[in-house]
Amino acid sequence: MLIRYKKSFEKIAMGLLSFMPNEKDLKRLQQTMKQYESEENWQLFLWKEGEDIIGLVGVTSSDQTMEIQHISVNPSHRHQGIGKTMIKALDELYPGKTLTATDETEAFLNKCDINNENKEKGSE
């Protein structure tokens, strides 16, 4: 289940974010968390299964698009389709928005094939 980030989940979110290649440095990681907490167009979502938070997706939002800034799954839960499920849940939560990617998240978003599914829905 996709849930919105709350300050009480900060340590878990930082742990998941630290798996991103560009977020290994603690200062960089803290700056990123501050952006998600303070900037209105930066939104962080967590993926919860049972009582465990095992994934994270962070986006920047504009009127028509949501750009995937970060996506991370706990290593012990990888290769189970959780990342793709998070992207689909985000797409369903914001049906009027197009999901885009940064250079860092583009390869993963392309694997999810979400935008092609949206185009197919629109042409039916």
CSV table of N, CA and C in Angstrom, one decimal:
chain,number,residue,atom,x,y,z
A,1,MET,N,0.8,-1.2,0.0
A,1,MET,CA,0.0,0.0,0.0
A,1,MET,C,0.9,1.2,0.0
A,2,LEU,N,0.6,2.2,-0.9
A,2,LEU,CA,1.3,3.4,-1.0
A,2,LEU,C,0.8,4.4,0.1
A,3,ILE,N,1.7,4.9,0.9
A,3,ILE,CA,1.3,5.9,1.9
A,3,ILE,C,2.2,7.1,1.8
A,4,ARG,N,1.7,8.3,2.2
A,4,ARG,CA,2.4,9.5,2.2
A,4,ARG,C,3.5,9.5,3.4
A,5,TYR,N,4.6,10.1,3.1
A,5,TYR,CA,5.7,10.2,4.1
A,5,TYR,C,5.2,11.1,5.3
A,6,LYS,N,5.5,10.7,6.5
A,6,LYS,CA,5.4,11.5,7.6
A,6,LYS,C,6.7,11.5,8.4
A,7,LYS,N,6.9,12.6,9.1
A,7,LYS,CA,8.2,12.8,9.8
A,7,LYS,C,8.5,11.6,10.7
A,8,SER,N,7.5,10.9,11.2
A,8,SER,CA,7.8,9.8,12.1
A,8,SER,C,8.5,8.6,11.4
A,9,PHE,N,8.4,8.7,10.0
A,9,PHE,CA,9.1,7.6,9.2
A,9,PHE,C,10.4,8.1,8.7
A,10,GLU,N,11.0,9.2,9.2
A,10,GLU,CA,12.2,9.8,8.7
A,10,GLU,C,13.4,8.8,8.6
A,11,LYS,N,13.6,8.0,9.7
A,11,LYS,CA,14.8,7.1,9.7
A,11,LYS,C,14.6,6.0,8.6
A,12,ILE,N,13.4,5.5,8.5
A,12,ILE,CA,13.2,4.4,7.5
A,12,ILE,C,13.3,5.0,6.1
A,13,ALA,N,12.8,6.2,5.9
A,13,ALA,CA,12.9,6.8,4.6
A,13,ALA,C,14.3,7.1,4.2
A,14,MET,N,15.1,7.6,5.2
A,14,MET,CA,16.5,7.9,4.9
A,14,MET,C,17.3,6.6,4.6
A,15,GLY,N,16.9,5.5,5.3
A,15,GLY,CA,17.6,4.2,5.1
A,15,GLY,C,17.3,3.8,3.6
A,16,LEU,N,16.0,3.9,3.2
A,16,LEU,CA,15.7,3.4,1.9
A,16,LEU,C,16.3,4.4,0.8
A,17,LEU,N,16.3,5.7,1.1
A,17,LEU,CA,16.9,6.6,0.1
A,17,LEU,C,18.4,6.4,0.0
A,18,SER,N,19.0,5.9,1.0
A,18,SER,CA,20.5,5.7,1.0
A,18,SER,C,20.9,4.6,0.0
A,19,PHE,N,19.9,3.8,-0.4
A,19,PHE,CA,20.3,2.8,-1.5
A,19,PHE,C,20.4,3.4,-2.8
A,20,MET,N,19.9,4.6,-3.0
A,20,MET,CA,20.1,5.3,-4.3
A,20,MET,C,21.5,5.7,-4.5
A,21,PRO,N,22.1,5.5,-5.7
A,21,PRO,CA,23.5,5.8,-5.9
A,21,PRO,C,24.0,7.2,-5.5
A,22,ASN,N,23.1,8.2,-5.8
A,22,ASN,CA,23.5,9.6,-5.5
A,22,ASN,C,23.2,10.0,-4.1
A,23,GLU,N,22.7,9.1,-3.3
A,23,GLU,CA,22.3,9.5,-1.9
A,23,GLU,C,23.1,8.8,-0.8
A,24,LYS,N,24.3,8.4,-1.2
A,24,LYS,CA,25.2,7.6,-0.2
A,24,LYS,C,25.8,8.6,0.8
A,25,ASP,N,26.1,9.8,0.4
A,25,ASP,CA,26.7,10.8,1.3
A,25,ASP,C,25.6,11.3,2.3
A,26,LEU,N,25.9,11.3,3.6
A,26,LEU,CA,25.0,11.7,4.6
A,26,LEU,C,24.5,13.1,4.4
A,27,LYS,N,25.4,14.1,4.1
A,27,LYS,CA,24.9,15.5,3.9
A,27,LYS,C,23.9,15.6,2.8
A,28,ARG,N,24.2,14.9,1.7
A,28,ARG,CA,23.4,14.9,0.5
A,28,ARG,C,22.0,14.3,0.9
A,29,LEU,N,22.0,13.2,1.6
A,29,LEU,CA,20.8,12.5,2.0
A,29,LEU,C,20.0,13.4,2.9
A,30,GLN,N,20.6,14.1,3.8
A,30,GLN,CA,19.9,15.0,4.7
A,30,GLN,C,19.3,16.2,3.9
A,31,GLN,N,20.0,16.7,2.9
A,31,GLN,CA,19.5,17.8,2.0
A,31,GLN,C,18.2,17.3,1.2
A,32,THR,N,18.3,16.0,0.7
A,32,THR,CA,17.2,15.5,0.0
A,32,THR,C,16.0,15.3,0.9
A,33,MET,N,16.2,14.8,2.1
A,33,MET,CA,15.0,14.7,3.0
A,33,MET,C,14.4,16.1,3.3
A,34,LYS,N,15.3,17.1,3.5
A,34,LYS,CA,14.8,18.4,3.8
A,34,LYS,C,13.9,18.9,2.6
A,35,GLN,N,14.4,18.6,1.4
A,35,GLN,CA,13.6,19.0,0.2
A,35,GLN,C,12.2,18.4,0.3
A,36,TYR,N,12.1,17.1,0.5
A,36,TYR,CA,10.8,16.4,0.6
A,36,TYR,C,9.9,17.0,1.7
A,37,GLU,N,10.6,17.4,2.8
A,37,GLU,CA,9.8,17.9,3.9
A,37,GLU,C,9.4,19.3,3.8
A,38,SER,N,10.1,20.1,3.0
A,38,SER,CA,9.8,21.6,3.0
A,38,SER,C,9.3,22.1,1.7
A,39,GLU,N,9.6,21.5,0.6
A,39,GLU,CA,9.2,22.0,-0.7
A,39,GLU,C,7.8,21.4,-1.1
A,40,GLU,N,6.9,22.2,-1.5
A,40,GLU,CA,5.5,21.8,-1.7
A,40,GLU,C,5.4,20.8,-2.9
A,41,ASN,N,6.2,21.0,-4.0
A,41,ASN,CA,6.1,20.2,-5.1
A,41,ASN,C,6.9,18.9,-5.0
A,42,TRP,N,7.7,18.7,-3.9
A,42,TRP,CA,8.4,17.5,-3.7
A,42,TRP,C,7.6,16.6,-2.8
A,43,GLN,N,7.3,15.4,-3.2
A,43,GLN,CA,6.4,14.5,-2.4
A,43,GLN,C,7.1,13.1,-2.3
A,44,LEU,N,7.0,12.5,-1.1
A,44,LEU,CA,7.6,11.3,-0.8
A,44,LEU,C,6.6,10.3,-0.4
A,45,PHE,N,6.6,9.1,-1.0
A,45,PHE,CA,5.6,8.1,-0.7
A,45,PHE,C,6.4,6.8,-0.2
A,46,LEU,N,5.8,6.1,0.7
A,46,LEU,CA,6.4,4.9,1.2
A,46,LEU,C,5.5,3.7,0.8
A,47,TRP,N,6.1,2.5,0.6
A,47,TRP,CA,5.3,1.3,0.3
A,47,TRP,C,5.3,0.4,1.6
A,48,LYS,N,4.1,0.2,2.0
A,48,LYS,CA,4.0,-0.6,3.3
A,48,LYS,C,3.3,-1.9,3.0
A,49,GLU,N,3.9,-3.0,3.5
A,49,GLU,CA,3.3,-4.3,3.4
A,49,GLU,C,3.2,-4.9,4.8
A,50,GLY,N,2.0,-5.1,5.2
A,50,GLY,CA,1.8,-5.5,6.6
A,50,GLY,C,2.2,-4.3,7.5
A,51,GLU,N,3.1,-4.6,8.4
A,51,GLU,CA,3.6,-3.5,9.3
A,51,GLU,C,4.9,-3.0,8.9
A,52,ASP,N,5.5,-3.5,7.8
A,52,ASP,CA,6.8,-3.1,7.3
A,52,ASP,C,6.7,-2.1,6.2
A,53,ILE,N,7.6,-1.1,6.2
A,53,ILE,CA,7.8,-0.2,5.1
A,53,ILE,C,9.0,-0.7,4.4
A,54,ILE,N,8.8,-1.1,3.1
A,54,ILE,CA,9.9,-1.8,2.4
A,54,ILE,C,10.3,-1.1,1.1
A,55,GLY,N,9.6,0.0,0.8
A,55,GLY,CA,9.9,0.8,-0.5
A,55,GLY,C,9.6,2.2,-0.3
A,56,LEU,N,10.1,3.0,-1.3
A,56,LEU,CA,10.0,4.4,-1.3
A,56,LEU,C,10.0,4.9,-2.7
A,57,VAL,N,9.1,5.9,-3.0
A,57,VAL,CA,9.2,6.6,-4.3
A,57,VAL,C,9.0,8.1,-4.0
A,58,GLY,N,9.9,8.9,-4.6
A,58,GLY,CA,9.9,10.3,-4.4
A,58,GLY,C,9.7,11.0,-5.7
A,59,VAL,N,8.8,12.0,-5.7
A,59,VAL,CA,8.5,12.7,-7.0
A,59,VAL,C,8.5,14.2,-6.8
A,60,THR,N,8.7,14.9,-8.0
A,60,THR,CA,8.4,16.3,-8.0
A,60,THR,C,7.2,16.4,-8.9
A,61,SER,N,6.3,17.3,-8.5
A,61,SER,CA,5.0,17.4,-9.2
A,61,SER,C,4.8,18.8,-9.8
A,62,SER,N,4.2,18.7,-11.0
A,62,SER,CA,3.8,20.0,-11.6
A,62,SER,C,2.3,19.7,-12.1
A,63,ASP,N,1.8,20.7,-12.8
A,63,ASP,CA,0.4,20.5,-13.2
A,63,ASP,C,0.1,19.2,-14.0
A,64,GLN,N,0.9,18.9,-15.0
A,64,GLN,CA,0.7,17.8,-15.8
A,64,GLN,C,1.6,16.6,-15.6
A,65,THR,N,2.7,16.7,-14.9
A,65,THR,CA,3.6,15.6,-14.7
A,65,THR,C,4.0,15.4,-13.3
A,66,MET,N,4.5,14.2,-13.1
A,66,MET,CA,5.2,13.8,-11.8
A,66,MET,C,6.5,13.2,-12.3
A,67,GLU,N,7.6,13.8,-11.9
A,67,GLU,CA,8.9,13.3,-12.2
A,67,GLU,C,9.4,12.4,-11.1
A,68,ILE,N,9.7,11.2,-11.4
A,68,ILE,CA,10.2,10.2,-10.4
A,68,ILE,C,11.7,10.6,-10.1
A,69,GLN,N,11.9,11.1,-8.9
A,69,GLN,CA,13.3,11.5,-8.5
A,69,GLN,C,14.0,10.3,-7.8
A,70,HIS,N,13.3,9.6,-7.0
A,70,HIS,CA,13.9,8.4,-6.3
A,70,HIS,C,12.9,7.3,-6.3
A,71,ILE,N,13.5,6.1,-6.4
A,71,ILE,CA,12.7,4.9,-6.2
A,71,ILE,C,13.7,3.8,-5.6
A,72,SER,N,13.2,3.2,-4.5
A,72,SER,CA,14.1,2.3,-3.8
A,72,SER,C,13.3,1.3,-3.1
A,73,VAL,N,13.8,0.0,-3.1
A,73,VAL,CA,13.1,-1.1,-2.4
A,73,VAL,C,14.2,-1.7,-1.5
A,74,ASN,N,13.8,-2.1,-0.3
A,74,ASN,CA,14.7,-2.8,0.6
A,74,ASN,C,15.3,-4.0,-0.1
A,75,PRO,N,16.6,-4.1,0.0
A,75,PRO,CA,17.3,-5.2,-0.8
A,75,PRO,C,16.7,-6.6,-0.5
A,76,SER,N,16.2,-6.9,0.6
A,76,SER,CA,15.7,-8.2,0.9
A,76,SER,C,14.3,-8.4,0.3
A,77,HIS,N,13.8,-7.4,-0.3
A,77,HIS,CA,12.4,-7.5,-1.0
A,77,HIS,C,12.5,-7.2,-2.5
A,78,ARG,N,13.7,-7.1,-3.0
A,78,ARG,CA,13.9,-6.8,-4.4
A,78,ARG,C,13.6,-8.0,-5.3
A,79,HIS,N,13.3,-7.7,-6.6
A,79,HIS,CA,13.0,-8.7,-7.6
A,79,HIS,C,11.7,-9.4,-7.3
A,80,GLN,N,10.8,-8.7,-6.7
A,80,GLN,CA,9.4,-9.2,-6.5
A,80,GLN,C,8.4,-8.3,-7.1
A,81,GLY,N,8.8,-7.4,-7.9
A,81,GLY,CA,7.9,-6.5,-8.6
A,81,GLY,C,7.3,-5.3,-7.7
A,82,ILE,N,8.0,-5.1,-6.6
A,82,ILE,CA,7.5,-4.0,-5.7
A,82,ILE,C,7.7,-2.6,-6.3
A,83,GLY,N,8.8,-2.4,-6.9
A,83,GLY,CA,9.1,-1.1,-7.5
A,83,GLY,C,8.1,-0.8,-8.6
A,84,LYS,N,7.8,-1.8,-9.4
A,84,LYS,CA,6.8,-1.6,-10.5
A,84,LYS,C,5.4,-1.4,-9.9
A,85,THR,N,5.1,-2.1,-8.8
A,85,THR,CA,3.8,-2.0,-8.2
A,85,THR,C,3.7,-0.5,-7.6
A,86,MET,N,4.8,0.0,-7.0
A,86,MET,CA,4.7,1.3,-6.5
A,86,MET,C,4.4,2.4,-7.6
A,87,ILE,N,5.1,2.2,-8.7
A,87,ILE,CA,4.9,3.1,-9.8
A,87,ILE,C,3.5,3.0,-10.3
A,88,LYS,N,2.9,1.8,-10.5
A,88,LYS,CA,1.5,1.7,-10.9
A,88,LYS,C,0.6,2.3,-9.9
A,89,ALA,N,0.8,2.1,-8.6
A,89,ALA,CA,0.0,2.7,-7.6
A,89,ALA,C,0.0,4.3,-7.6
A,90,LEU,N,1.2,4.8,-7.9
A,90,LEU,CA,1.4,6.3,-8.0
A,90,LEU,C,0.6,6.8,-9.3
A,91,ASP,N,0.7,6.0,-10.3
A,91,ASP,CA,0.0,6.4,-11.6
A,91,ASP,C,-1.5,6.3,-11.4
A,92,GLU,N,-2.0,5.4,-10.6
A,92,GLU,CA,-3.4,5.3,-10.3
A,92,GLU,C,-3.9,6.4,-9.4
A,93,LEU,N,-3.0,6.8,-8.5
A,93,LEU,CA,-3.3,7.9,-7.5
A,93,LEU,C,-3.4,9.2,-8.2
A,94,TYR,N,-2.7,9.4,-9.3
A,94,TYR,CA,-2.7,10.7,-10.0
A,94,TYR,C,-3.0,10.4,-11.5
A,95,PRO,N,-4.2,10.0,-11.8
A,95,PRO,CA,-4.5,9.5,-13.2
A,95,PRO,C,-4.3,10.6,-14.3
A,96,GLY,N,-4.4,11.9,-13.9
A,96,GLY,CA,-4.3,12.9,-14.9
A,96,GLY,C,-2.9,13.4,-15.2
A,97,LYS,N,-1.9,12.8,-14.5
A,97,LYS,CA,-0.5,13.2,-14.6
A,97,LYS,C,0.3,12.2,-15.4
A,98,THR,N,1.2,12.7,-16.1
A,98,THR,CA,2.2,11.8,-16.9
A,98,THR,C,3.4,11.6,-16.0
A,99,LEU,N,3.8,10.4,-15.8
A,99,LEU,CA,5.0,10.1,-15.1
A,99,LEU,C,6.2,10.2,-15.9
A,100,THR,N,7.2,10.9,-15.5
A,100,THR,CA,8.4,11.1,-16.2
A,100,THR,C,9.6,10.7,-15.3
A,101,ALA,N,10.8,10.7,-15.8
A,101,ALA,CA,11.9,10.2,-15.0
A,101,ALA,C,13.1,11.2,-15.1
A,102,THR,N,14.0,11.1,-14.1
A,102,THR,CA,15.3,11.7,-14.2
A,102,THR,C,16.2,10.8,-14.9
A,103,ASP,N,17.4,11.2,-15.2
A,103,ASP,CA,18.4,10.3,-15.8
A,103,ASP,C,18.6,9.1,-14.9
A,104,GLU,N,18.6,9.3,-13.6
A,104,GLU,CA,18.8,8.3,-12.7
A,104,GLU,C,17.7,7.2,-12.6
A,105,THR,N,16.5,7.7,-12.8
A,105,THR,CA,15.3,6.7,-12.7
A,105,THR,C,14.7,6.3,-14.0
A,106,GLU,N,15.2,6.8,-15.1
A,106,GLU,CA,14.7,6.6,-16.4
A,106,GLU,C,14.7,5.1,-16.8
A,107,ALA,N,15.8,4.4,-16.6
A,107,ALA,CA,15.8,3.0,-17.0
A,107,ALA,C,14.8,2.2,-16.3
A,108,PHE,N,14.6,2.4,-15.0
A,108,PHE,CA,13.6,1.7,-14.2
A,108,PHE,C,12.2,2.0,-14.7
A,109,LEU,N,11.9,3.3,-14.9
A,109,LEU,CA,10.6,3.7,-15.3
A,109,LEU,C,10.2,3.1,-16.7
A,110,ASN,N,11.2,3.0,-17.6
A,110,ASN,CA,11.0,2.4,-18.9
A,110,ASN,C,10.6,0.9,-18.7
A,111,LYS,N,11.2,0.3,-17.8
A,111,LYS,CA,10.9,-1.2,-17.5
A,111,LYS,C,9.5,-1.3,-17.1
A,112,CYS,N,9.0,-0.3,-16.4
A,112,CYS,CA,7.6,-0.4,-15.9
A,112,CYS,C,6.5,-0.2,-17.0
A,113,ASP,N,6.9,0.5,-18.0
A,113,ASP,CA,6.1,0.7,-19.2
A,113,ASP,C,4.7,1.4,-18.9
A,114,ILE,N,4.7,2.2,-17.9
A,114,ILE,CA,3.5,2.9,-17.4
A,114,ILE,C,3.0,3.9,-18.5
A,115,ASN,N,3.8,4.7,-19.1
A,115,ASN,CA,3.3,5.7,-20.0
A,115,ASN,C,2.7,5.1,-21.3
A,116,ASN,N,3.3,3.9,-21.7
A,116,ASN,CA,2.7,3.2,-22.8
A,116,ASN,C,1.3,2.7,-22.5
A,117,GLU,N,1.1,2.2,-21.2
A,117,GLU,CA,-0.2,1.8,-20.8
A,117,GLU,C,-1.2,2.9,-20.8
A,118,ASN,N,-0.7,4.1,-20.4
A,118,ASN,CA,-1.6,5.3,-20.4
A,118,ASN,C,-2.0,5.7,-21.8
A,119,LYS,N,-1.1,5.6,-22.7
A,119,LYS,CA,-1.4,5.9,-24.1
A,119,LYS,C,-2.4,4.9,-24.7
A,120,GLU,N,-2.2,3.7,-24.3
A,120,GLU,CA,-3.2,2.6,-24.8
A,120,GLU,C,-4.6,2.9,-24.2
A,121,LYS,N,-4.6,3.3,-22.9
A,121,LYS,CA,-5.9,3.5,-22.2
A,121,LYS,C,-6.6,4.7,-23.0
A,122,GLY,N,-5.8,5.7,-23.3
A,122,GLY,CA,-6.4,6.9,-23.9
A,122,GLY,C,-6.9,6.6,-25.4
A,123,SER,N,-6.3,5.6,-26.0
A,123,SER,CA,-6.7,5.4,-27.4
A,123,SER,C,-7.9,4.3,-27.5
A,124,GLU,N,-8.3,3.8,-26.4
A,124,GLU,CA,-9.4,2.8,-26.4
A,124,GLU,C,-10.7,3.5,-26.5
